[in-house]
Short mmCIF file of C-alpha atoms in Angstrom, two decimals:
data_model
loop_
_atom_site.label_atom_id
_atom_site.label_comp_id
_atom_site.label_asym_id
_atom_site.label_seq_id
_atom_site.Cartn_x
_atom_site.Cartn_y
_atom_site.Cartn_z
CA MET A 1347 73.80 -14.77 86.78
CA ARG A 1348 71.62 -15.18 83.67
CA ILE A 1349 69.01 -17.33 85.60
CA LEU A 1350 68.89 -14.44 88.17
CA HIS A 1351 68.26 -12.03 85.37
CA PHE A 1352 65.66 -13.72 83.98
CA LEU A 1353 64.26 -14.52 87.60
CA THR A 1354 64.04 -11.06 87.79
CA ILE A 1355 62.23 -10.03 84.76
CA SER A 1356 59.74 -12.56 85.07
CA VAL A 1357 58.87 -11.34 88.68
CA ALA A 1358 58.72 -7.91 87.49
CA GLY A 1359 56.20 -9.15 84.76
CA LEU A 1360 53.89 -11.11 87.13
CA PHE A 1361 54.07 -8.00 88.94
CA LEU A 1362 52.93 -5.79 86.29
CA ILE A 1363 50.34 -8.17 85.17
CA GLY A 1364 49.01 -8.17 89.04
CA CYS A 1365 48.85 -4.63 89.38
CA LYS A 1366 45.84 -2.56 87.51
CA SER A 1367 47.33 -0.87 84.78
CA PRO A 1368 46.54 3.15 85.01
CA TYR A 1369 46.10 2.63 80.72
CA LEU A 1370 42.92 0.28 80.75
CA ALA A 1371 40.99 1.53 77.99
CA ARG A 1372 37.76 3.70 79.30
CA GLU A 1373 34.46 3.98 78.01
CA ASN A 1374 34.00 6.80 75.36
CA ARG A 1375 31.33 8.86 75.72
CA PRO A 1376 30.45 11.45 73.02
CA ILE A 1377 29.26 14.82 74.32
CA THR A 1378 26.81 17.01 72.84
CA TYR A 1379 27.35 20.39 72.37
CA THR A 1380 23.72 22.61 71.10
CA ILE A 1381 24.80 25.21 68.64
CA ASN A 1382 22.09 28.39 67.41
CA ALA A 1383 21.46 32.06 67.77
CA GLY A 1384 21.70 31.64 71.73
CA LEU A 1385 25.53 30.99 71.78
CA PRO A 1386 27.06 34.21 72.46
CA GLU A 1387 29.54 35.62 70.08
CA ASP A 1388 33.25 35.31 70.21
CA THR A 1389 34.69 38.82 69.73
CA SER A 1390 37.86 37.95 69.08
CA ILE A 1391 37.23 35.57 66.15
CA VAL A 1392 34.54 38.26 64.97
CA SER A 1393 37.19 41.43 64.83
CA TYR A 1394 39.30 39.03 63.34
CA TYR A 1395 37.39 38.15 60.42
CA ALA A 1396 35.20 41.74 60.19
CA PRO A 1397 37.72 43.46 57.97
CA PHE A 1398 38.03 40.54 55.22
CA LYS A 1399 34.23 40.00 55.55
CA THR A 1400 33.74 43.53 55.07
CA ALA A 1401 36.17 43.95 52.23
CA MET A 1402 34.82 40.91 50.46
CA GLU A 1403 31.55 42.09 50.36
CA SER A 1404 32.53 45.36 49.09
CA GLU A 1405 34.41 43.82 46.17
CA MET A 1406 31.02 41.57 45.51
CA ASN A 1407 28.80 44.78 45.01
CA ARG A 1408 31.18 46.46 43.33
CA GLN A 1409 29.09 47.06 39.40
CA ILE A 1410 31.16 46.52 36.58
CA GLY A 1411 28.17 46.89 34.04
CA PHE A 1412 24.44 46.79 33.34
CA SER A 1413 22.44 44.25 31.40
CA GLU A 1414 19.31 45.37 29.66
CA ARG A 1415 17.48 42.26 30.21
CA PHE A 1416 17.36 39.20 31.75
CA LEU A 1417 19.41 36.41 30.72
CA ASN A 1418 17.89 33.16 31.12
CA LYS A 1419 19.27 29.40 32.26
CA SER A 1420 17.80 26.85 30.07
CA ARG A 1421 18.67 22.89 30.33
CA THR A 1422 16.46 22.19 27.47
CA GLU A 1423 16.27 24.77 25.04
CA PRO A 1424 19.32 24.64 22.17
CA GLU A 1425 19.69 27.75 22.56
CA PHE A 1426 19.72 30.59 25.79
CA LEU A 1427 20.20 34.01 26.35
CA VAL A 1428 23.07 33.74 29.29
CA GLY A 1429 24.45 31.02 27.40
CA ASN A 1430 24.94 32.94 24.44
CA PHE A 1431 26.19 36.02 27.03
CA PHE A 1432 29.31 33.40 28.39
CA ALA A 1433 30.11 31.93 24.51
CA ASP A 1434 30.42 35.59 22.86
CA ALA A 1435 32.21 36.61 26.07
CA LEU A 1436 34.78 33.95 26.01
CA LEU A 1437 35.30 34.21 22.15
CA GLU A 1438 36.19 37.47 23.02
CA ILE A 1439 38.62 36.54 25.64
CA GLY A 1440 39.92 34.11 23.56
CA LYS A 1441 40.56 36.38 20.87
CA LYS A 1442 42.44 39.25 23.08
CA ILE A 1443 44.87 35.88 23.23
CA ASP A 1444 45.05 34.87 19.91
CA PRO A 1445 43.19 36.54 17.03
CA THR A 1446 43.21 33.86 14.75
CA VAL A 1447 40.72 31.83 17.48
CA GLU A 1448 37.01 31.77 15.47
CA MET A 1449 34.81 29.62 17.90
CA SER A 1450 33.77 29.11 21.68
CA PHE A 1451 32.51 26.22 23.18
CA SER A 1452 30.91 25.59 26.43
CA THR A 1453 28.74 23.59 28.45
CA LYS A 1454 25.03 24.29 29.81
CA GLY A 1455 26.13 22.70 33.24
CA GLY A 1456 29.43 24.70 33.31
CA ILE A 1457 26.93 27.75 33.59
CA ARG A 1458 25.79 28.20 36.93
CA SER A 1459 22.95 30.84 37.29
CA GLU A 1460 21.33 33.48 35.72
CA LEU A 1461 21.97 36.98 35.12
CA GLN A 1462 19.60 39.59 36.26
CA GLN A 1463 18.00 42.47 34.37
CA GLY A 1464 19.82 45.50 35.78
CA SER A 1465 23.31 46.32 37.61
CA VAL A 1466 25.98 43.46 37.00
CA THR A 1467 27.89 42.57 39.64
CA VAL A 1468 31.32 41.14 40.49
CA GLY A 1469 29.26 38.93 42.60
CA SER A 1470 26.78 38.08 39.84
CA ILE A 1471 29.90 37.15 37.31
CA PHE A 1472 31.14 34.64 40.53
CA GLU A 1473 27.62 33.21 40.72
CA LEU A 1474 27.98 32.70 37.14
CA MET A 1475 31.05 30.91 36.92
CA PRO A 1476 32.05 30.12 40.34
CA PHE A 1477 34.63 27.10 39.75
CA GLU A 1478 38.59 27.72 39.21
CA ASN A 1479 38.24 26.75 35.38
CA THR A 1480 40.97 28.34 33.53
CA ILE A 1481 41.42 29.90 29.64
CA THR A 1482 42.14 27.11 27.60
CA ILE A 1483 42.64 27.37 23.23
CA LEU A 1484 42.86 24.36 21.07
CA GLU A 1485 43.62 23.78 17.68
CA ILE A 1486 41.93 20.90 16.45
CA LYS A 1487 41.41 18.97 12.97
CA GLY A 1488 37.97 19.67 11.06
CA SER A 1489 37.20 15.64 11.49
CA ASP A 1490 37.42 16.59 15.33
CA LEU A 1491 35.39 19.57 15.12
CA LEU A 1492 32.72 17.72 13.46
CA ILE A 1493 32.76 15.50 16.27
CA LEU A 1494 32.35 18.18 18.84
CA ALA A 1495 29.08 19.22 16.70
CA ASP A 1496 27.54 16.11 16.98
CA PHE A 1497 28.47 15.80 20.67
CA ILE A 1498 26.35 19.13 20.68
CA ALA A 1499 23.53 18.06 18.42
CA SER A 1500 23.43 14.87 19.95
CA THR A 1501 22.79 16.74 23.93
CA GLY A 1502 20.13 19.24 22.71
CA GLY A 1503 22.81 22.08 22.25
CA GLN A 1504 25.46 23.54 23.90
CA PRO A 1505 26.80 27.22 24.26
CA ILE A 1506 28.90 28.06 21.03
CA GLY A 1507 29.97 31.19 19.70
CA GLY A 1508 31.33 32.04 16.36
CA PHE A 1509 29.70 28.79 14.47
CA SER A 1510 26.36 27.63 13.83
CA ILE A 1511 24.55 24.24 13.87
CA MET A 1512 21.59 23.02 13.17
CA ILE A 1513 20.07 19.70 14.74
CA LYS A 1514 17.82 17.07 13.75
CA ASP A 1515 16.35 13.63 15.36
CA ASP A 1516 19.40 15.12 17.69
CA HIS A 1517 22.07 14.28 15.05
CA LEU A 1518 24.19 17.15 13.41
CA GLU A 1519 22.52 18.27 10.31
CA SER A 1520 24.96 20.87 9.12
CA ILE A 1521 27.70 23.07 10.77
CA ARG A 1522 28.46 26.72 9.27
CA LEU A 1523 31.55 28.91 10.06
CA HIS A 1524 31.64 32.22 8.71
CA GLY A 1525 28.78 30.46 6.46
CA LYS A 1526 31.00 28.02 5.38
CA THR A 1527 30.98 24.40 5.74
CA ILE A 1528 33.40 22.74 7.89
CA ASP A 1529 36.65 21.15 5.73
CA PRO A 1530 37.67 17.90 7.97
CA GLU A 1531 41.41 18.19 7.01
CA LYS A 1532 42.15 21.96 7.80
CA SER A 1533 42.59 22.88 11.38
CA TYR A 1534 40.34 25.74 13.20
CA LYS A 1535 41.35 27.33 16.63
CA LEU A 1536 38.61 26.91 19.92
CA VAL A 1537 39.01 28.69 22.67
CA THR A 1538 36.80 26.64 26.00
CA TYR A 1539 38.22 25.80 29.28
CA ASP A 1540 40.55 23.37 30.93
CA TYR A 1541 37.78 21.06 32.49
CA LEU A 1542 36.33 20.44 29.23
CA ALA A 1543 39.85 20.58 27.05
CA ASN A 1544 40.32 17.88 30.08
CA GLY A 1545 36.93 15.54 28.90
CA GLY A 1546 34.76 16.77 31.37
CA ASP A 1547 31.14 16.68 31.16
CA ASN A 1548 31.86 13.55 28.65
CA VAL A 1549 32.46 16.22 26.14
CA LYS A 1550 33.70 14.56 22.52
CA GLY A 1551 36.54 15.63 19.80
CA LEU A 1552 38.81 17.68 22.15
CA SER A 1553 40.68 15.02 23.22
CA ASN A 1554 43.57 14.71 20.47
CA PRO A 1555 43.85 18.44 19.61
CA LEU A 1556 46.67 19.52 17.14
CA LYS A 1557 48.09 21.97 19.81
CA ARG A 1558 46.64 23.24 23.17
CA ILE A 1559 47.36 26.53 24.54
CA ASN A 1560 46.97 26.34 28.57
CA THR A 1561 46.49 30.09 30.32
CA PRO A 1562 46.34 30.56 34.00
CA ILE A 1563 43.47 32.84 33.13
CA LEU A 1564 40.24 32.49 35.07
CA VAL A 1565 37.23 32.46 33.24
CA ARG A 1566 35.60 34.78 35.66
CA GLU A 1567 38.57 36.96 35.73
CA GLY A 1568 37.71 37.03 32.02
CA LEU A 1569 34.33 37.62 32.11
CA ILE A 1570 34.56 40.56 34.81
CA GLU A 1571 37.33 42.35 32.43
CA TYR A 1572 34.87 41.51 29.41
CA VAL A 1573 31.92 43.14 31.10
CA GLU A 1574 34.03 46.13 32.19
CA GLN A 1575 35.46 46.68 28.98
CA LEU A 1576 31.56 47.39 27.75
CA THR A 1577 30.94 49.44 30.08
CA LYS A 1578 34.15 51.20 28.98
CA GLU A 1579 32.98 51.99 25.88
CA ASN A 1580 29.52 52.83 27.22
CA LYS A 1581 28.10 49.79 26.03
CA LYS A 1582 25.49 47.71 28.09
CA ILE A 1583 25.00 44.08 27.99
CA ASN A 1584 22.14 43.51 25.29
CA THR A 1585 22.27 39.53 24.42
CA GLN A 1586 19.99 38.60 21.53
CA LEU A 1587 18.79 35.00 20.67
CA ASP A 1588 20.21 34.71 17.03
CA GLY A 1589 19.41 31.07 15.99
CA ARG A 1590 23.13 29.69 16.26
CA ILE A 1591 22.12 26.36 17.23
CA ALA A 1592 18.45 25.73 15.36
CA ILE A 1593 16.31 22.49 16.16
CA ILE A 1594 14.48 21.56 12.58
CA LYS A 1595 12.10 18.91 11.79
#
């Protein structure tokens, strides 16, 4: 019986080998579809997303404030208007969370657009900060603050609020907080956002905080609320250059 079973399987195997298999690989030929304005709209898809598109455009175009001047962005200047606006707003956001926050810090690369003179909309703020970064408050030693200040100096200046820096030959010449020098042994509270607190943009001085508060507040949400509050107080954005970062020769 075992021999007969073996022969049956063998004959069946030979039969299958001799047959033309319907599962042989076939040549895959690419099909090219041309997408252009000549294609008819799929009305079912358009009708599905149209309400969402309308609602989104309405929100993005909603005016929340007014800027008295054009706030420029610069990669080369140590201090620029939209950087000061951003840092000042960040500082106010931080103080609402913890009134003892004294400083704010961002980077030039984190600010993605300029702010036009005139109407400020929700869309304007999205363009300024399109990322999902969240507000972070750090308590750091004075010695680490000096390291951060030296990083700011070595990179030609970065957006800061609440303190001032003087730079000479790409090195920190001096730093002042409320007109006073920094005590390396004291602790200071600074508001920034999670990307930088995690070491983004190769920032130095923030990696070993004494305390860290992570919040769920998106930076752009905080910025929108900041501008809306100015409007409620009948104020316009009137950012100035004030010498908070200066390069001396």
